[in-house]
Amino acid sequence: MASVVAPAGRRAPGLWDAIRSEWVKLRTVRSAPWMLGAMVVVGVGVAMLSAHAYSIAGQGLGGCQGATVGGNVVSTGQSSLRASLAGFFPALLIVGILGMEVVTAEYGSGMVRATFSAVPRRYVVVAAKAIVLAVVVYVTSGIMLLVSFLAGQALIGHPCSASFSTQGVTLGLAGGALGLALVGLVSLGIGMVVRKTAGGIGILVAVLLVVPWILAGVFSGTFETHIAKFMPLWQEIAVVMGNTASNTGGASGSTVFFPPWIGLAILAGYTAAVLAIGTILTIRRDV
Amino acid sequence: MIEVRGVSKRYGRTTAVDGLSFEVLPGRVTGFLGPNGAGKSTTMRLIMGLHHPDSGEINVNGRRFVDSRYPLSEVGAHLEARSVDGARSAFNHLLALAYANGLPRSRVTEMLETVGLAGVGRKRVKGFSLGMAQRLGIAAALLGNPPILLFDEPMNGLDPEGIKWVRDLLKGLAAQGRTIFVSSHLMSEMAITADHIVVIGHGRLIADAPASELVSRQAARSVLVRSPRAPELAEALQRAGAVVNFGQDWSLTVSGMDAARVGEFAAEAGIVLHELSPQEGSLEEAYLELTAAASDYHGVLGG
């Protein structure tokens, strides 16, 4: 009987232990570190190309080139910011796949049964996965956006380059990383609903891109003024690309956005809703 | 102790488990047997809270497993050999599970040594043979040193040496006072390993008895008789309600009557007997007889 040791005296495991477990899982399958590394490399690379193209175009015009975002002409600093943060788009796809895989890989391999045998309170597993994913994506994409910005601005050079004090820059960096983390969480939530990577990615792309495109086609007059601001990706792009509060007034024909922090709050709301649905289904369904 | 009380589970229109009740007690190996599709794996998943029953309740240590405070240290389960992400190494797979329960890294190393995987702990599970995957699953079940252990077909894919290892392990764990619940289709193996047998078919309980009792129940039903006047004796016994089968060289296999009654009958009729022996039934025979009616495919045993 000696080896039937009651765990008395040992601290009952909780959320922190689940987080440590999920961190081990994330860093010990090769695909996750690879995807995050690829996100930084591709993101910075695309930003450099974009910044390079911007500086050439600017030189061609004999000065700094302005740009239009959603029909709004934005200032030069914001345009160069936009050019240097172009890595946001490839990062979006990679984060979407990563967030999905965190869940779907477990269902695909059957690991989920071992996971829920070790942590039968499934919401704890969900919370741990969400926290680990959000932090990892926020930090990694934050680094990616920061490097993209610094390298991009160096490439663009004075006088067209933006600095941290340029309006929309800190917001673009912080909001961009936050937005990517939220997209990762939306993807995780969808993964919990569909349990399969392929179907989940399809739904994610539909939610982020296809549905807005259809809406834009159907409501061609009112999409920009009344609907676009509720589209998660549109709102997020507005934040990253420096479409700040100053141009939410909406001259006719231009796209109207919420102020950036309200936009991020709406994104967070969507994310919470998807995560809630995913969590409820995860708890209720057989695995 | 595991208590299964009136549990039913349907998947669509298929009833996998139907009003099942039994208990698994500590200090012995309880074998869980049944033909293919009998509901063994479903029952194990229900015990672990992985699947939710439509009705009934299952308690481990007096409460639902989902309410465990120290899950891996209360119930260890090895349900499927491939409940592992193949991209991960054996060590990291166990480490993730150990950390989830606040267990130290050293426990992982210890368990890899216990199951004989220390040498391949850093290798990816994808390349493991079924036997190695079984050992890894057993290591995962043992991580938290739990008093209750579930094993679903742990001997599948193991070589004879591996099977002996699992058998000795299960017996050793039971001898330490743990509750051991193990499903298998290897009848001969359960005959050696299990102290108690639960048999199900079509999701219903067929038998729940000590292994020795199942065997003797079977034995009591059949008696081998040899006599120079076999046909006459057979007729007399049949009149008395026994079932008689003729074997080779005029031997009779009598069931539905014990050896003593057969002897008395022969004496009353003045028939000489050359042999009168109760048949030592095997667990295999007992099992085949029990599950014959419940089996979907006669002659096919397994999972």
XYZ file of C-alpha atoms in Angstrom:
590
model
C 0.000 0.000 0.000
C 2.971 2.250 0.497
C 2.993 3.481 -3.040
C -0.650 4.543 -3.064
C 0.285 8.043 -2.081
C -2.532 10.457 -1.449
C -1.639 13.828 -2.884
C -2.442 15.393 0.458
C -0.391 18.450 1.206
C 0.229 19.096 -2.438
C -1.315 22.212 -3.873
C -4.296 21.430 -6.105
C -3.407 22.179 -9.727
C -5.106 25.155 -11.314
C -4.986 27.616 -14.192
C -1.290 28.374 -13.800
C -0.403 24.689 -14.163
C -2.603 24.433 -17.248
C -0.808 27.475 -18.695
C 2.593 25.846 -18.106
C 1.286 22.712 -19.791
C -0.016 24.596 -22.825
C 3.252 26.490 -23.098
C 5.133 23.174 -23.219
C 2.724 21.950 -25.888
C 3.115 25.059 -28.014
C 6.883 25.144 -27.974
C 7.433 21.404 -28.429
C 5.719 20.854 -31.759
C 7.992 22.178 -34.439
C 5.204 23.818 -36.404
C 4.453 26.536 -33.836
C 7.984 27.970 -33.441
C 8.370 27.695 -37.210
C 5.152 29.564 -37.872
C 6.048 32.330 -35.427
C 9.534 32.615 -36.918
C 8.052 32.716 -40.393
C 5.651 35.406 -39.278
C 8.516 37.658 -38.200
C 10.648 36.973 -41.268
C 7.841 37.273 -43.809
C 6.238 40.196 -42.005
C 9.467 42.212 -41.831
C 10.346 41.201 -45.399
C 7.031 42.358 -46.826
C 7.252 45.585 -44.840
C 10.729 46.247 -46.228
C 9.529 45.677 -49.782
C 6.562 47.895 -49.207
C 8.708 50.641 -47.654
C 11.172 50.364 -50.503
C 8.377 50.723 -53.048
C 7.075 53.709 -51.126
C 10.430 55.467 -51.090
C 10.959 54.864 -54.819
C 7.500 56.154 -55.614
C 8.154 59.161 -53.367
C 11.440 59.925 -55.130
C 9.727 59.601 -58.477
C 7.280 62.263 -57.460
C 10.099 64.369 -56.141
C 8.783 64.394 -52.614
C 6.913 62.469 -49.973
C 3.896 60.712 -51.290
C 0.572 60.903 -49.528
C -1.698 57.938 -49.543
C -5.335 57.214 -49.291
C -6.792 54.805 -46.786
C -10.418 53.948 -47.317
C -10.842 57.062 -49.408
C -9.284 59.320 -46.779
C -6.125 61.143 -47.658
C -3.769 60.655 -44.771
C -0.701 62.568 -43.862
C 2.769 61.642 -45.043
C 3.926 60.176 -41.743
C 0.930 57.891 -41.677
C 1.525 56.810 -45.265
C 5.071 55.775 -44.537
C 3.800 54.011 -41.435
C 1.355 52.171 -43.614
C 4.116 51.142 -45.968
C 6.362 49.886 -43.197
C 3.630 47.901 -41.435
C 2.514 45.958 -44.506
C 3.736 42.780 -42.786
C 0.468 42.810 -40.906
C -1.288 41.007 -43.759
C 0.874 37.875 -44.090
C 1.040 37.775 -40.284
C -2.737 37.670 -40.202
C -2.866 34.433 -42.146
C -0.096 32.782 -40.132
C -1.684 33.755 -36.809
C -5.011 32.443 -38.070
C -3.513 29.043 -38.814
C -1.539 28.971 -35.549
C -4.590 29.769 -33.423
C -6.573 27.088 -35.213
C -3.847 24.448 -34.828
C -3.618 24.965 -31.074
C -7.014 23.266 -30.857
C -7.449 21.242 -34.032
C -4.093 19.462 -33.731
C -5.298 18.003 -30.421
C -8.500 16.696 -31.946
C -6.657 15.405 -34.997
C -4.146 13.410 -32.978
C -6.414 12.317 -30.128
C -4.199 14.211 -27.668
C -7.340 15.984 -26.484
C -8.390 12.857 -24.581
C -5.103 12.829 -22.671
C -5.479 16.573 -22.066
C -9.015 16.318 -20.669
C -8.030 13.284 -18.590
C -5.328 15.397 -16.971
C -7.523 18.506 -16.699
C -11.176 17.400 -16.698
C -12.394 20.964 -16.117
C -12.313 21.812 -19.781
C -12.795 25.549 -19.403
C -9.450 25.642 -17.598
C -7.791 24.103 -20.663
C -9.539 26.597 -22.939
C -8.508 29.539 -20.769
C -4.900 28.330 -20.634
C -4.751 27.852 -24.393
C -6.223 31.309 -24.996
C -3.830 33.033 -22.589
C -0.722 31.307 -23.959
C -1.731 31.963 -27.559
C -2.633 35.617 -26.952
C 0.596 36.399 -25.103
C 2.801 34.562 -27.598
C 1.123 36.183 -30.604
C 1.088 39.636 -29.004
C 4.775 39.526 -28.146
C 5.886 37.985 -31.443
C 3.792 40.208 -33.663
C 4.724 43.221 -31.527
C 8.396 42.485 -32.225
C 7.603 41.915 -35.893
C 5.734 45.215 -36.249
C 8.369 47.130 -34.301
C 11.236 45.767 -36.408
C 9.169 46.369 -39.557
C 8.550 49.952 -38.541
C 12.140 50.770 -37.579
C 13.651 49.065 -40.620
C 10.984 50.459 -42.920
C 11.420 54.006 -41.711
C 15.200 53.713 -41.971
C 14.732 52.651 -45.562
C 12.305 55.468 -46.346
C 14.563 57.964 -44.663
C 14.184 61.665 -43.878
C 12.071 63.690 -44.573
C 9.320 61.269 -45.446
C 9.817 58.849 -42.551
C 7.620 58.702 -39.486
C 8.810 58.551 -35.908
C 7.224 57.274 -32.703
C 5.796 60.702 -32.126
C 3.953 60.717 -35.453
C 0.236 60.440 -34.927
C -1.017 56.865 -35.196
C 2.382 55.183 -34.886
C 2.223 53.861 -31.325
C -1.390 52.964 -31.924
C -0.516 51.157 -35.138
C 2.167 49.132 -33.378
C 0.301 48.297 -30.182
C -3.084 48.009 -31.863
C -1.637 45.881 -34.634
C -0.152 43.393 -32.200
C -3.343 43.396 -30.149
C -5.417 42.912 -33.272
C -3.314 39.943 -34.348
C -3.668 38.397 -30.890
C -7.440 38.838 -31.151
C -7.497 37.255 -34.614
C -5.538 34.323 -33.150
C -8.169 33.971 -30.430
C -11.046 34.152 -32.927
C -9.305 31.390 -34.845
C -8.919 29.358 -31.652
C -12.625 29.795 -30.963
C -13.551 28.673 -34.470
C -11.170 25.720 -34.040
C -13.124 24.655 -30.947
C -16.352 24.751 -32.943
C -15.237 22.887 -36.065
C -12.329 20.815 -34.644
C -10.687 20.493 -38.053
C -7.996 22.782 -39.448
C -9.163 22.950 -43.059
C -12.805 23.731 -42.294
C -11.798 26.173 -39.591
C -9.487 28.177 -41.848
C -12.295 28.298 -44.411
C -14.665 29.776 -41.854
C -12.055 32.242 -40.617
C -11.404 33.528 -44.128
C -15.153 33.717 -44.741
C -15.718 35.733 -41.573
C -12.784 38.094 -42.100
C -12.865 38.580 -45.874
C -15.644 36.925 -47.846
C -18.604 38.154 -45.823
C -17.422 41.804 -45.914
C -16.829 41.550 -49.664
C -20.330 40.215 -50.218
C -21.797 42.924 -47.997
C -19.783 45.567 -49.818
C -21.216 44.310 -53.102
C -24.804 44.100 -51.902
C -24.852 47.390 -49.996
C -22.554 49.309 -52.277
C -23.838 52.673 -51.141
C -23.971 52.235 -47.417
C -21.138 49.728 -46.834
C -18.408 52.328 -46.397
C -20.456 54.631 -44.221
C -22.397 52.235 -42.033
C -21.216 48.641 -42.338
C -17.437 48.595 -42.787
C -16.800 49.819 -39.271
C -18.417 46.674 -37.908
C -16.260 44.362 -40.028
C -13.519 43.057 -37.734
C -10.731 43.103 -40.289
C -11.658 46.488 -41.781
C -11.709 48.091 -38.353
C -8.403 46.476 -37.450
C -6.752 47.624 -40.668
C -7.964 51.119 -39.936
C -6.172 50.994 -36.590
C -2.926 49.619 -37.974
C -2.820 51.812 -41.028
C -3.099 55.003 -39.098
C -6.659 55.837 -39.906
C -7.048 57.636 -36.652
C -9.804 59.508 -34.949
C -9.034 62.557 -37.019
C -10.582 61.076 -40.117
C -13.623 59.337 -38.745
C -15.758 62.250 -39.757
C -16.511 60.622 -43.039
C -16.502 62.934 -45.983
C -18.949 61.597 -48.505
C -17.714 58.484 -50.273
C -15.000 57.768 -47.738
C -15.043 54.901 -45.286
C -16.195 55.713 -41.793
C -14.497 54.032 -38.861
C -14.943 54.073 -35.139
C -12.178 55.701 -33.116
C -9.398 53.098 -32.847
C -9.903 52.021 -29.220
C -13.617 51.597 -29.730
C -12.796 49.607 -32.857
C -10.482 47.361 -30.844
C -13.146 47.011 -28.166
C -15.622 45.845 -30.819
C -13.021 43.358 -32.074
C -12.552 42.138 -28.516
C -16.310 41.746 -28.213
C -16.469 39.571 -31.320
C -13.553 37.537 -30.007
C -15.218 37.015 -26.639
C -18.417 35.858 -28.350
C -16.629 33.317 -30.542
C -14.568 32.056 -27.589
C -17.708 31.711 -25.470
C -19.466 29.628 -28.127
C -16.346 27.494 -28.612
C -15.954 26.957 -24.872
C -19.575 25.936 -24.344
C -19.368 23.444 -27.218
C -16.036 22.135 -25.930
C -17.536 21.473 -22.510
C -20.745 19.912 -23.812
C -19.516 17.686 -26.577
C -18.009 14.217 -26.331
C -14.347 13.923 -27.220
C -13.497 2.244 -6.410
C -15.474 2.893 -9.589
C -19.268 2.791 -9.459
C -21.265 2.682 -12.683
C -24.989 3.072 -11.993
C -27.672 2.658 -14.633
C -25.633 4.321 -17.346
C -26.947 4.610 -20.897
C -25.345 6.257 -23.883
C -26.642 6.609 -27.418
C -24.844 7.870 -30.505
C -27.532 8.874 -32.940
C -29.721 5.783 -33.242
C -27.113 3.378 -31.923
C -27.271 2.476 -28.248
C -23.697 1.914 -27.149
C -24.324 1.429 -23.446
C -27.710 0.387 -22.117
C -28.552 0.608 -18.425
C -25.141 -0.601 -17.343
C -24.350 -1.015 -13.640
C -21.313 -2.524 -11.970
C -18.599 -1.742 -9.482
C -14.851 -2.031 -9.750
C -13.245 -2.670 -6.380
C -9.717 -1.946 -5.186
C -6.999 -4.482 -4.577
C -7.664 -6.634 -7.602
C -7.458 -6.624 -11.371
C -10.904 -6.389 -12.907
C -11.034 -7.566 -16.505
C -13.543 -5.877 -18.794
C -14.632 -8.170 -21.591
C -17.069 -8.153 -24.432
C -17.272 -8.697 -28.151
C -16.551 -6.019 -30.736
C -18.790 -3.011 -30.328
C -20.025 -4.182 -26.928
C -19.423 -0.722 -25.461
C -16.166 -1.260 -23.549
C -14.315 1.771 -24.886
C -17.457 3.884 -24.555
C -17.807 2.848 -20.922
C -14.195 3.797 -20.224
C -14.653 7.199 -21.869
C -17.812 7.725 -19.821
C -15.905 6.929 -16.623
C -13.273 9.525 -17.575
C -15.936 12.129 -18.324
C -14.765 12.371 -21.934
C -18.224 11.360 -23.087
C -21.360 12.376 -21.266
C -23.951 9.698 -20.382
C -27.573 10.221 -21.449
C -28.672 8.816 -18.106
C -27.221 7.237 -14.990
C -24.159 8.263 -13.054
C -20.561 7.228 -12.674
C -18.509 7.892 -9.580
C -14.842 7.384 -8.993
C -13.798 7.653 -5.360
C -17.343 8.719 -4.601
C -17.604 11.603 -7.041
C -17.629 12.386 -10.731
C -14.159 12.366 -12.223
C -14.767 15.856 -13.622
C -14.836 17.128 -10.045
C -11.391 15.733 -9.190
C -9.054 18.157 -7.498
C -5.939 16.168 -8.413
C -7.058 14.435 -11.618
C -3.893 12.532 -12.575
C -3.376 11.534 -8.949
C -6.923 10.257 -8.583
C -7.489 8.333 -11.814
C -4.910 7.339 -14.393
C -6.211 6.303 -17.786
C -4.635 4.745 -20.806
C -7.514 4.773 -23.248
C -5.937 4.704 -26.680
C -2.356 4.089 -27.638
C -2.471 7.007 -30.042
C -3.802 9.801 -27.820
C -0.592 11.652 -28.547
C 0.555 14.356 -30.945
C 3.120 12.481 -33.016
C 5.146 15.632 -33.595
C 6.046 15.796 -29.909
C 8.676 13.720 -28.142
C 7.646 11.187 -25.512
C 9.309 13.300 -22.835
C 7.547 16.511 -23.843
C 4.203 14.739 -24.146
C 4.496 13.508 -20.566
C 5.925 16.850 -19.416
C 2.861 18.717 -20.703
C 0.584 16.316 -18.815
C 2.722 16.422 -15.661
C 2.847 20.224 -15.567
C -0.931 20.382 -16.008
C -1.197 18.652 -12.633
C 1.669 20.431 -10.930
C 3.857 17.321 -11.082
C 7.611 17.804 -11.337
C 9.829 17.135 -14.335
C 11.600 14.387 -12.388
C 8.375 12.382 -12.367
C 8.474 12.264 -16.180
C 12.010 10.893 -16.241
C 11.051 8.349 -13.599
C 8.017 7.114 -15.554
C 9.950 6.849 -18.826
C 12.380 4.578 -16.990
C 9.540 2.576 -15.428
C 8.019 1.743 -18.811
C 11.360 1.219 -20.522
C 11.289 4.237 -22.825
C 14.134 6.195 -21.233
C 16.311 5.617 -24.284
C 13.785 7.044 -26.745
C 12.290 9.770 -24.566
C 13.633 12.514 -26.816
C 12.419 10.875 -30.015
C 9.243 11.985 -31.700
C 6.270 9.736 -30.961
C 5.420 9.567 -34.670
C 8.164 6.967 -35.140
C 7.033 4.761 -32.232
C 5.825 1.206 -32.762
C 2.399 0.342 -31.348
C 4.135 -1.412 -28.479
C 6.148 1.712 -27.619
C 3.021 3.858 -27.896
C 1.308 1.488 -25.448
C 4.185 1.914 -23.012
C 3.963 5.693 -23.367
C 0.229 5.580 -22.644
C 0.879 3.476 -19.562
C 3.525 5.969 -18.412
C 0.965 8.778 -18.792
C -1.558 6.829 -16.716
C 1.010 6.260 -13.954
C 2.288 9.888 -13.861
C 0.212 11.020 -10.903
C 0.599 7.740 -8.981
C -3.191 7.305 -8.885
C -5.082 4.721 -6.785
C -7.443 4.017 -9.699
C -6.198 2.976 -13.134
C -8.033 2.310 -16.397
C -6.418 0.531 -19.319
C -8.169 0.002 -22.643
C -6.563 -2.930 -24.480
C -3.088 -2.255 -23.071
C -1.642 -5.471 -24.474
C -2.513 -4.783 -28.101
C 0.570 -4.678 -30.267
C 2.913 -5.910 -27.546
C 5.309 -8.806 -28.011
C 5.117 -11.746 -25.549
C 7.732 -10.105 -23.359
C 5.744 -6.876 -23.337
C 2.533 -8.721 -22.513
C 4.191 -10.385 -19.544
C 5.488 -6.998 -18.452
C 2.002 -5.445 -18.554
C 0.511 -8.458 -16.744
C 3.073 -8.241 -13.950
C 2.609 -4.479 -13.766
C -1.190 -4.743 -13.461
C -0.942 -7.452 -10.812
C 1.685 -5.482 -8.937
C -0.466 -2.344 -8.967
C -3.483 -4.307 -7.711
C -1.362 -5.884 -4.982
C -0.556 -2.365 -3.784
C -4.263 -1.911 -3.151
C -5.127 0.020 -6.296
C -8.269 -0.344 -8.363
C -7.307 -1.773 -11.746
C -9.829 -1.875 -14.589
C -8.524 -3.342 -17.817
C -10.311 -4.192 -21.021
C -8.960 -6.843 -23.320
C -10.033 -9.211 -26.018
C -7.170 -11.541 -25.155
C -9.186 -14.017 -23.121
C -6.277 -16.246 -22.321
C -4.478 -13.171 -21.000
C -7.353 -12.112 -18.764
C -7.585 -15.674 -17.427
C -4.067 -15.230 -16.072
C -4.264 -11.553 -15.168
C -7.753 -10.753 -13.888
C -9.151 -11.645 -10.490
C -12.620 -10.415 -11.337
C -14.427 -10.248 -14.676
C -17.104 -7.898 -15.965
C -18.588 -9.042 -19.273
C -20.798 -6.842 -21.415
C -22.534 -7.365 -24.736
C -24.609 -4.841 -26.668
C -23.919 -2.365 -23.892
C -25.611 -4.545 -21.287
C -24.091 -6.373 -18.355
C -23.770 -10.105 -19.010
C -21.635 -11.221 -16.098
C -19.955 -9.672 -13.079
C -18.175 -12.344 -11.088
C -14.821 -13.574 -9.836
C -12.839 -15.137 -12.694
C -12.707 -18.477 -10.856
C -16.482 -18.506 -10.415
C -17.087 -17.923 -14.122
C -14.878 -20.886 -14.877
C -16.473 -23.181 -12.314
C -19.981 -22.134 -13.380
C -19.065 -23.313 -16.824
C -17.456 -26.509 -15.488
C -20.494 -27.407 -13.448
C -22.581 -27.526 -16.553
C -20.645 -30.177 -18.393
C -19.614 -33.739 -17.532
C -17.679 -36.178 -19.695
C -18.982 -39.749 -19.491
C -17.677 -42.960 -21.058
C -19.649 -46.168 -20.913
C -19.901 -49.409 -22.935
C -23.664 -48.790 -22.949
C -23.450 -45.155 -23.950
C -26.576 -44.945 -26.165
C -28.754 -46.416 -23.437
C -27.334 -44.064 -20.839
C -27.773 -41.104 -23.154
C -31.425 -41.917 -23.602
C -31.964 -42.187 -19.859
C -30.180 -38.922 -19.184
C -32.136 -37.122 -21.891
C -35.371 -38.352 -20.390
C -34.215 -36.812 -17.128
C -33.772 -33.461 -18.850
C -30.031 -33.385 -19.504
C -28.518 -32.309 -22.792
C -26.290 -34.998 -24.213
C -23.800 -34.711 -27.034
C -21.999 -37.658 -28.553
C -18.287 -37.194 -28.926
C -15.699 -39.368 -30.584
C -15.422 -43.031 -29.485
C -18.891 -42.905 -27.888
C -17.974 -40.477 -25.138
C -20.867 -38.344 -23.934
C -20.732 -34.707 -22.950
C -23.579 -34.107 -20.568
C -24.729 -30.666 -19.597
C -27.546 -29.536 -17.360
C -26.686 -32.180 -14.770
C -23.734 -32.484 -12.443
C -21.398 -35.486 -12.199
C -22.996 -36.877 -9.029
C -26.486 -36.994 -10.589
C -25.105 -38.650 -13.720
C -23.425 -41.303 -11.558
C -26.637 -41.926 -9.582
C -28.606 -42.315 -12.806
C -26.103 -44.805 -14.181
C -26.231 -46.803 -10.920
C -30.038 -46.868 -10.900
C -30.070 -48.144 -14.487
C -27.279 -50.599 -13.730
C -25.058 -49.116 -16.405
C -21.282 -49.468 -16.041
C -19.266 -46.264 -16.343
C -15.663 -46.193 -17.560
C -15.228 -42.509 -16.976
C -17.130 -39.792 -15.218
C -15.352 -36.435 -15.102
C -16.574 -32.884 -14.590
C -15.101 -30.757 -17.358
C -12.598 -28.119 -16.371
C -14.023 -25.188 -18.259
C -11.774 -22.392 -19.350
C -12.539 -18.719 -19.012
C -12.433 -18.603 -22.774
C -15.290 -21.113 -23.013
C -17.259 -19.323 -20.331
C -16.815 -16.067 -22.180
C -17.779 -17.530 -25.535
C -20.894 -19.025 -24.042
C -21.848 -15.812 -22.260
C -21.368 -13.575 -25.235
C -22.650 -15.936 -27.924
C -26.082 -14.362 -27.853
C -24.815 -10.826 -27.593
C -22.190 -11.045 -30.274
C -22.896 -9.224 -33.499
C -20.645 -11.497 -35.457
C -20.393 -15.010 -34.206
C -16.895 -16.316 -34.137
C -15.352 -12.877 -34.183
C -13.873 -11.667 -30.956
C -12.142 -8.437 -30.258
C -12.112 -4.844 -29.300
